[in-house]
CSV table of C-alpha atoms in Angstrom, one decimal:
chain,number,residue,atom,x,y,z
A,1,UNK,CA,-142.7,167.4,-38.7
A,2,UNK,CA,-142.5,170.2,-35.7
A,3,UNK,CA,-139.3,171.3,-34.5
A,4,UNK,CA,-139.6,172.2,-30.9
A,5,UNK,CA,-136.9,174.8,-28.9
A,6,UNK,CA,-135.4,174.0,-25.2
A,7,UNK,CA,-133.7,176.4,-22.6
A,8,UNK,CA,-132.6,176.3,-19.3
A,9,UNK,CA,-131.4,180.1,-18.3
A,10,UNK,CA,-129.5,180.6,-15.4
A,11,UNK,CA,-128.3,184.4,-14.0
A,12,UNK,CA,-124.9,183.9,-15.9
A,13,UNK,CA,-125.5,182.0,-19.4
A,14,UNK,CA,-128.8,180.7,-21.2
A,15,UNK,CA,-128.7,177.0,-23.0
A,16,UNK,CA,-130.4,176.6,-25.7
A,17,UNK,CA,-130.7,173.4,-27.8
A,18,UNK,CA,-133.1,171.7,-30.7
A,19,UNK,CA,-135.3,168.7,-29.1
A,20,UNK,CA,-135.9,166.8,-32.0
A,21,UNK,CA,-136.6,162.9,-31.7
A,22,UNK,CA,-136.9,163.3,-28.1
A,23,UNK,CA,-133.5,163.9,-27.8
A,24,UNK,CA,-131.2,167.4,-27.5
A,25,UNK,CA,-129.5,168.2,-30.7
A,26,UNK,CA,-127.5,171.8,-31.5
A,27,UNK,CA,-126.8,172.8,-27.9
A,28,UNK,CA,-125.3,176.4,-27.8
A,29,UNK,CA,-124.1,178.3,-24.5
A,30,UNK,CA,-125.2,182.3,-24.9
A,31,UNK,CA,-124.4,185.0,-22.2
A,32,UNK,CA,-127.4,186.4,-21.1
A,33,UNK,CA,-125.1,189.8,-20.6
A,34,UNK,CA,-125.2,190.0,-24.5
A,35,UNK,CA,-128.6,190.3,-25.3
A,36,UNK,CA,-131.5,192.7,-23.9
A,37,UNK,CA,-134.3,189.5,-24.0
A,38,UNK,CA,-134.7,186.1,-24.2
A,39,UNK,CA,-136.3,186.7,-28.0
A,40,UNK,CA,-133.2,188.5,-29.3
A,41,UNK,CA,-131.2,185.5,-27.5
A,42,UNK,CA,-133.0,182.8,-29.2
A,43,UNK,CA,-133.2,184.6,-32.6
A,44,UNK,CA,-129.6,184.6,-32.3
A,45,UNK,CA,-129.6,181.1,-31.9
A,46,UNK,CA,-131.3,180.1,-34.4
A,47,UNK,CA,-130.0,182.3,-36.8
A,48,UNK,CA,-126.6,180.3,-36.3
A,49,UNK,CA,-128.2,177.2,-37.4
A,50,UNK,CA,-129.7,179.3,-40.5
A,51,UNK,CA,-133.2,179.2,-39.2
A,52,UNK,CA,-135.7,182.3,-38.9
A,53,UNK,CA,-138.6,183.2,-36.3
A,54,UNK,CA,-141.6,181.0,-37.4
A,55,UNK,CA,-139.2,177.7,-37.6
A,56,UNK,CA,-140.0,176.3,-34.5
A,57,UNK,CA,-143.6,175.7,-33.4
A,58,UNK,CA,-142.7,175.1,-29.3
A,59,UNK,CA,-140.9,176.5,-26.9
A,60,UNK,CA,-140.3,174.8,-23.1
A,61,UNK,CA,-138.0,177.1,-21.1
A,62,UNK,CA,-136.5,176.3,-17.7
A,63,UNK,CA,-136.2,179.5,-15.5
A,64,UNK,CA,-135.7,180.1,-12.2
A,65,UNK,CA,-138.8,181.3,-9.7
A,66,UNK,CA,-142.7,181.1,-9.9
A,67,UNK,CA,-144.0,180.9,-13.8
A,68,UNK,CA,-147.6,181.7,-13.2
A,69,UNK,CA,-149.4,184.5,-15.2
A,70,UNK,CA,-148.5,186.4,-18.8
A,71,UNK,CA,-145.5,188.6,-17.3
A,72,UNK,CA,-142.1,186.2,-16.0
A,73,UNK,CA,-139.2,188.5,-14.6
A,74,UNK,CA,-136.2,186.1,-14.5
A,75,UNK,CA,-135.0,186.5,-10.6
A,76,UNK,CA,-131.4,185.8,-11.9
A,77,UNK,CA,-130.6,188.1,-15.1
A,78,UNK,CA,-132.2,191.5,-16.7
A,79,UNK,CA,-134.6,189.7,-18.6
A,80,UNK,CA,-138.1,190.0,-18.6
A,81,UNK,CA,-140.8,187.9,-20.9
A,82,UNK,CA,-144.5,188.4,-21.9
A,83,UNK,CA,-145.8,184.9,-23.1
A,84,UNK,CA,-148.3,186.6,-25.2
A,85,UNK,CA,-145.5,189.0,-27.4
A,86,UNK,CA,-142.9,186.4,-26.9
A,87,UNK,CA,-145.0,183.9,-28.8
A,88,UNK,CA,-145.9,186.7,-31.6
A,89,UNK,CA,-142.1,187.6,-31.8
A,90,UNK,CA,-140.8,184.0,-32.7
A,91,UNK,CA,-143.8,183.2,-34.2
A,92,UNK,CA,-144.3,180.1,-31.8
A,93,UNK,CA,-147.5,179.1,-31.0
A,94,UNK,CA,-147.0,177.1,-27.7
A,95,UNK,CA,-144.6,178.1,-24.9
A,96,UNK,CA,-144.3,176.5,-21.5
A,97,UNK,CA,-142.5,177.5,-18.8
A,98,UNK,CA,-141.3,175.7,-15.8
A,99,UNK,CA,-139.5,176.0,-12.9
A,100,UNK,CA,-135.3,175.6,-13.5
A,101,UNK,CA,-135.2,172.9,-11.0
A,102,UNK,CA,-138.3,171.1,-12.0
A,103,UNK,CA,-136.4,171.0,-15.2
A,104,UNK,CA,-133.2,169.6,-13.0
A,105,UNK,CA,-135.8,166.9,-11.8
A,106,UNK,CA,-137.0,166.0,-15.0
A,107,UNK,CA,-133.6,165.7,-16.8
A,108,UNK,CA,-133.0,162.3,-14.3
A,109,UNK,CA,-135.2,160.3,-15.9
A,110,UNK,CA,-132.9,160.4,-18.9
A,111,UNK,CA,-129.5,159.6,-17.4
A,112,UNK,CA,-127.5,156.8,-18.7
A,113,UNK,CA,-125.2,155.0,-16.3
A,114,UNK,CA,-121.9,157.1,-17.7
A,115,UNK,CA,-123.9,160.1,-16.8
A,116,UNK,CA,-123.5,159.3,-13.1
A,117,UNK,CA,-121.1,158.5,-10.0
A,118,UNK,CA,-122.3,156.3,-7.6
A,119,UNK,CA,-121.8,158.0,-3.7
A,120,UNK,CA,-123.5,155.7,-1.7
A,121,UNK,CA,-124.6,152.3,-2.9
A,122,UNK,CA,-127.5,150.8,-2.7
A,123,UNK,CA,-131.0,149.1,-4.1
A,124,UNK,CA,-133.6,152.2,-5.4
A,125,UNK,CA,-137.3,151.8,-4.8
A,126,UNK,CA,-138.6,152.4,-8.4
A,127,UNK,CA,-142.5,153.4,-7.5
A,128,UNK,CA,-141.1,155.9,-4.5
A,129,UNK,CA,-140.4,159.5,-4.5
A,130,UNK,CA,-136.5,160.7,-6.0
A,131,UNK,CA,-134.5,163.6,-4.3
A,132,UNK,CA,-132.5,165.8,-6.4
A,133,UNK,CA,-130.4,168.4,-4.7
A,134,UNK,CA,-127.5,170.8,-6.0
A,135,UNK,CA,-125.4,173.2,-4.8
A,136,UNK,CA,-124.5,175.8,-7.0
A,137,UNK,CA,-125.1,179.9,-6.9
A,138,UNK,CA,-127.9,178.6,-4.4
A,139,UNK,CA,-129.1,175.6,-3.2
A,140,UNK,CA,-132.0,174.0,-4.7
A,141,UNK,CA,-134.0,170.7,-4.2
A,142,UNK,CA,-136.4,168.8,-5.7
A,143,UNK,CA,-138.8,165.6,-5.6
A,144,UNK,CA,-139.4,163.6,-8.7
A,145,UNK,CA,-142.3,161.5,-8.4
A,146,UNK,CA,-143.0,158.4,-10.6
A,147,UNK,CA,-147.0,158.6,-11.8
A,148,UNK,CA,-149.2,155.4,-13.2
A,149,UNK,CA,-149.2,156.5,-16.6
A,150,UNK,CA,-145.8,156.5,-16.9
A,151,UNK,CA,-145.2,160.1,-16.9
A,152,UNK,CA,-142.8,162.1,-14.4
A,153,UNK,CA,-144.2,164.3,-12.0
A,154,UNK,CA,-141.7,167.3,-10.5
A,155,UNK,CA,-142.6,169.0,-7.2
A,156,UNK,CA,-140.9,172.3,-7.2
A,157,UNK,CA,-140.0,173.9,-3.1
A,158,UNK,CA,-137.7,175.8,-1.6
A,159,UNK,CA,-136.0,173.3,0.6
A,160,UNK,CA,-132.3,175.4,0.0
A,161,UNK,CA,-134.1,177.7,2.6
A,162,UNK,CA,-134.3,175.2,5.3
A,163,UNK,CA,-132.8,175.9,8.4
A,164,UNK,CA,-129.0,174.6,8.5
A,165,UNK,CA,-129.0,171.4,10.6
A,166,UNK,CA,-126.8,170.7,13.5
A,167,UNK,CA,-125.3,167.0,14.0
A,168,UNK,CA,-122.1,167.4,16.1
A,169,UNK,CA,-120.5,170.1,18.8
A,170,UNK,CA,-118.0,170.9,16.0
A,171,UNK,CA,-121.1,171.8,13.8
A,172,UNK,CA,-123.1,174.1,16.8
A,173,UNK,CA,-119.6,175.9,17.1
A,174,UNK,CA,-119.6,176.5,13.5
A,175,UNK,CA,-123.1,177.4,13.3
A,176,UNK,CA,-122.6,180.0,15.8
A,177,UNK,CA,-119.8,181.8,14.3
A,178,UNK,CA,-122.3,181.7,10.7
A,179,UNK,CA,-125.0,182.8,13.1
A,180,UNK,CA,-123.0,185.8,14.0
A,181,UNK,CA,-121.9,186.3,10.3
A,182,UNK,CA,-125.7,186.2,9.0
A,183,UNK,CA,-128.0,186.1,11.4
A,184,UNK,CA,-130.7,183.5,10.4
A,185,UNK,CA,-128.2,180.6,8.8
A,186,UNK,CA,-130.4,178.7,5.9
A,187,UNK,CA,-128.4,175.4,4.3
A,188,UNK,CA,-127.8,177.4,1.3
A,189,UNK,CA,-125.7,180.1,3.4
A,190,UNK,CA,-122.8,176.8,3.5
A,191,UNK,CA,-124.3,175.1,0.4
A,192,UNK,CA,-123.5,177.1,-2.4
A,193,UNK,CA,-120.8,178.6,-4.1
A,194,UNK,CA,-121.1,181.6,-1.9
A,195,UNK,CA,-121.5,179.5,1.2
A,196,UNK,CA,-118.2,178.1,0.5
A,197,UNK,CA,-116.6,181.2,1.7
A,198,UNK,CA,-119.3,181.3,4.4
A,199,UNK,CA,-118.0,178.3,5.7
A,200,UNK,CA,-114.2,179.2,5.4
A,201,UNK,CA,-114.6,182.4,7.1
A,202,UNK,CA,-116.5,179.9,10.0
A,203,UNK,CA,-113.9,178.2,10.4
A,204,UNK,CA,-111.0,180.7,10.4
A,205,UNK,CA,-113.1,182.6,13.2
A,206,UNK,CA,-113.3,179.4,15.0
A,207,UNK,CA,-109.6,179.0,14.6
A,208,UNK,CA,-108.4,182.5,15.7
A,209,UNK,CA,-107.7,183.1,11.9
A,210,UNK,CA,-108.1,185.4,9.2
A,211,UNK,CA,-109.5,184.2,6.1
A,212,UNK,CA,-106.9,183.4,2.8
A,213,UNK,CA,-110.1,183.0,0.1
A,214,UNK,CA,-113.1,185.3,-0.7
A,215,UNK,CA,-113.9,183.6,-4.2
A,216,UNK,CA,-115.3,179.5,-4.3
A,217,UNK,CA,-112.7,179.2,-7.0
A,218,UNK,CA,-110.2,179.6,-4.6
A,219,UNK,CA,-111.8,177.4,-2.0
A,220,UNK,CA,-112.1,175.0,-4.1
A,221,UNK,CA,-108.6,175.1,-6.2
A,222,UNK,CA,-106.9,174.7,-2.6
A,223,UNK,CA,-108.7,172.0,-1.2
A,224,UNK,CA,-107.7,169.9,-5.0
A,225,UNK,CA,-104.2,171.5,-4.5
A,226,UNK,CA,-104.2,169.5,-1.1
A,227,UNK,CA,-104.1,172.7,1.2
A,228,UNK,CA,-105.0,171.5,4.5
A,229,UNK,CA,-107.4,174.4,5.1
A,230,UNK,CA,-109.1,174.3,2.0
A,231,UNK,CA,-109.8,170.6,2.5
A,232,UNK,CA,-111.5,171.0,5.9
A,233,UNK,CA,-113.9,173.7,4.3
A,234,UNK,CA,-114.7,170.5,1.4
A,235,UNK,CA,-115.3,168.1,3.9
A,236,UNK,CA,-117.3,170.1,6.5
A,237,UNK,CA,-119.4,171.7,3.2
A,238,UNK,CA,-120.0,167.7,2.3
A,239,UNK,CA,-120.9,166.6,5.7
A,240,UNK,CA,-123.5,169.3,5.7
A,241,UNK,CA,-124.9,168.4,2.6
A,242,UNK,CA,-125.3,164.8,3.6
A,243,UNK,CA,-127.1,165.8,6.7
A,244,UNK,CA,-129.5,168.0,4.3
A,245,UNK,CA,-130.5,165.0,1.8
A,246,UNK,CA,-131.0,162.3,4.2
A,247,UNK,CA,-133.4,165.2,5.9
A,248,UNK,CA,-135.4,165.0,2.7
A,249,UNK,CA,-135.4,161.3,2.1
A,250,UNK,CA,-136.8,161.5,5.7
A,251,UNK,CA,-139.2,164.0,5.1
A,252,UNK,CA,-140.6,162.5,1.1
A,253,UNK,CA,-140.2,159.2,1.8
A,254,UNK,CA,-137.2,158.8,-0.9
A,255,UNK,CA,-136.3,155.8,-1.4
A,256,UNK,CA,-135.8,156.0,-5.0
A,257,UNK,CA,-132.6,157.6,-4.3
A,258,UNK,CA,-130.9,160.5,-4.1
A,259,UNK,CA,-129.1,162.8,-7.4
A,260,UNK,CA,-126.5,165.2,-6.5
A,261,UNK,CA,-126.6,168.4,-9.1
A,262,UNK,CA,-125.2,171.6,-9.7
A,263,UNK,CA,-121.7,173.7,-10.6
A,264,UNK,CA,-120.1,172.9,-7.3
A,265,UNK,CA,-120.2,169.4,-6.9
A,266,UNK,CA,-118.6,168.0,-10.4
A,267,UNK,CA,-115.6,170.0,-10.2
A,268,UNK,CA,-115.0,168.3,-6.8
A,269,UNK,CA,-115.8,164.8,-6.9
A,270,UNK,CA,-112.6,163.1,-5.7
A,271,UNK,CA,-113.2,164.9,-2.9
A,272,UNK,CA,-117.0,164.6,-2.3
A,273,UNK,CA,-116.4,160.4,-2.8
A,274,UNK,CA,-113.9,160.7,-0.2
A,275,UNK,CA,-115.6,163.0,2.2
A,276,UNK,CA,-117.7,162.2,5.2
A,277,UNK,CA,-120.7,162.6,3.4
A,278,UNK,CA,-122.1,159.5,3.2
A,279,UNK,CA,-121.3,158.9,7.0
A,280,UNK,CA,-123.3,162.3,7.3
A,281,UNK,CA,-126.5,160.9,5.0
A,282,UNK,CA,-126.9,158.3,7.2
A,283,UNK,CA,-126.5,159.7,10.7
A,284,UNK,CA,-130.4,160.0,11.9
A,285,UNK,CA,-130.1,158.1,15.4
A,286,UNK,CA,-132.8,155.4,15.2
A,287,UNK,CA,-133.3,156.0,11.8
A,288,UNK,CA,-130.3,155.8,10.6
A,289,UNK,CA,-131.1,152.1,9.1
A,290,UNK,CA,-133.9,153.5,6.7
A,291,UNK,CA,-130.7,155.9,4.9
A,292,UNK,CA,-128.5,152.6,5.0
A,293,UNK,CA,-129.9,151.4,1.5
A,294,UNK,CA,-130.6,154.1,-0.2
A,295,UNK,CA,-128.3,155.2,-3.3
A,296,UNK,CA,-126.6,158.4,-4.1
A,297,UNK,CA,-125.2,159.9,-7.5
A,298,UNK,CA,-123.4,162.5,-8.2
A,299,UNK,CA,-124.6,164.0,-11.6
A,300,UNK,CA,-121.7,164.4,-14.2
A,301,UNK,CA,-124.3,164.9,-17.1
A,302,UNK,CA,-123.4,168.3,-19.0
A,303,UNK,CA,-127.0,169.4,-19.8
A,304,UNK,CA,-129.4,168.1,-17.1
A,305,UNK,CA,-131.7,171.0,-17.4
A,306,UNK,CA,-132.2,170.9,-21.0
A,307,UNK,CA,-133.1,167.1,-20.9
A,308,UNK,CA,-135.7,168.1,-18.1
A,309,UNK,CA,-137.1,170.9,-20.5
A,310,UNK,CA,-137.2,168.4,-23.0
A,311,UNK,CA,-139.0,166.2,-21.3
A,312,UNK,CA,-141.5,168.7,-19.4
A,313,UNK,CA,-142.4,169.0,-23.3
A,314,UNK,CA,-142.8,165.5,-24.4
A,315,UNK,CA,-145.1,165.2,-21.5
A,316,UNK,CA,-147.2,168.6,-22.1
A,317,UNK,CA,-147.9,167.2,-25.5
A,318,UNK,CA,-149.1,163.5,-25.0
């Protein structure tokens, strides 16, 4: 029987699990501060479950940028990987790599209903495309696109890069004082953990302020703590990332819904199901009845990315 290896590797912390009967088994959380390369990382790994180089027969690793060509430079961490002497090191003798949010996309198709909270209801459209957007040291967003053989399809982009959209007075007087901040404001300059103090120092320069919180933590800690200021950073951050997904249903057609991902959101969601984003998602003028019916969920799954790598995998290999 093979044994195949997952792992989605982010700037902070690589995951690595077994996929074994389709399913992830042995998950482990590694620092990528503690090793020089993503072989001494994994030979770590699989030391701890007393297995040696030569073990495992496939690889699928989730990383974030382009993964085209022999040489990958992760964009996020130190590391650097050749396929070619990665596959002689650990003695594997198939790797595939894929985008991190592709992964992210993937990883949807193997929710379960206690993996998710509902934000908006409504009625998906099986056959049509899927949205996946999360905020979390960036923005990123995906399309997940059902195919007639039964497979998943994920279109990586960089829609966290779009220009920040503008639906109220309140949000133009915002977006100028971020204009003056950062010059070109993208959605991922307010949606992101990052952007979270964006937006708060926004709003305190709106509000002849100075700023309490340079760290999302803290953002985020005082709007759960109730702190007035701190909430009206949450709710404007939501309302904004509303108006951001129901611009991609618009633009994909995405009527098979819409899944919220990332580190931000989770740790959040009282306030996100309370927030003004659904009144956001749907505000698109005469279009506003084509966002009406089309579901939300926040994503509470622990290991979304791994279950994408997993299945990016499966696929490769039927």
């Amino acid at each position: 029987m093979t044994r195949a290896l997952v792992g989605d590797i982010g700037g902070t912390n690589a995951r690595f699990a077994l996929w074994q009967d389709n399913a992830l088994a042995s998950v482990q959380v590694l620092a990528t501060a503690d090793y020089p390369s993503p072989e001494q990382a994994i030979t770590a790994y699989l030391a701890s479950l007393d297995l040696a180089p030569g073990a495992i027969d496939a690889v699928c690793l989730a990383c974030a940028g382009p993964v085209g060509g022999d040489l990958f430079r992760f964009t996020n961490n130190h590391w650097q990987l050749s396929r070619r002497a990665f596959c002689e090191t650990l003695q594997v003798r198939e790797l595939l790599l894929i985008n991190d949010f592709s992964a992210m996309a993937l990883g949807m198709t193997r929710l379960t209903p206690e993996d998710c909270l509902q934000v908006c209801p409504g009625e998906a459209e099986v056959e049509r495309p899927r949205v996946i957007i999360g905020p979390g040291t960036g923005l990123g967003v995906g399309t997940l696109l059902p195919l007639a053989s039964g497979h998943w399809q994920a279109l990586p982009g960089e829609g966290g890069h779009v220009d920040l959209p503008i639906g109220t007075a309140h949000e133009a007087a915002l977006w100028l004082q971020l204009e003056q901040q950062l010059g070109h404001v993208r959605a991922e300059d307010v949606l992101s953990g990052s952007g979270l103090v964006n937006l708060h120092r926004a709003l305190c320069a709106l509000e002849g302020q100075a700023p309490r919180w340079h760290e999302p933590a803290d953002v985020t800690a005082a709007a759960l703590a109730g702190d007035a200021q701190g909430l009206a950073v949450l709710e404007q951050f939501c309302r904004w990332l509303g108006r951001v997904a129901g611009n991609n249903v618009l633009t994909l057609g995405g009527r098979g819904g819409v899944y919220l991902v990332g580190g931000v959101l989770p740790r959040v969601a009282p306030l996100l199901l309370a927030s003004g984003f659904a009144e956001a998602f749907r505000d698109k003028g005469c279009m506003s009845d084509y966002l009406a019916g089309i579901p939300v969920w926040l994503v509470t799954a622990e290991y979304p990315g791994l279950l994408g790598a997993g299945v990016a995998l499966q696929q490769a290999r039927s």
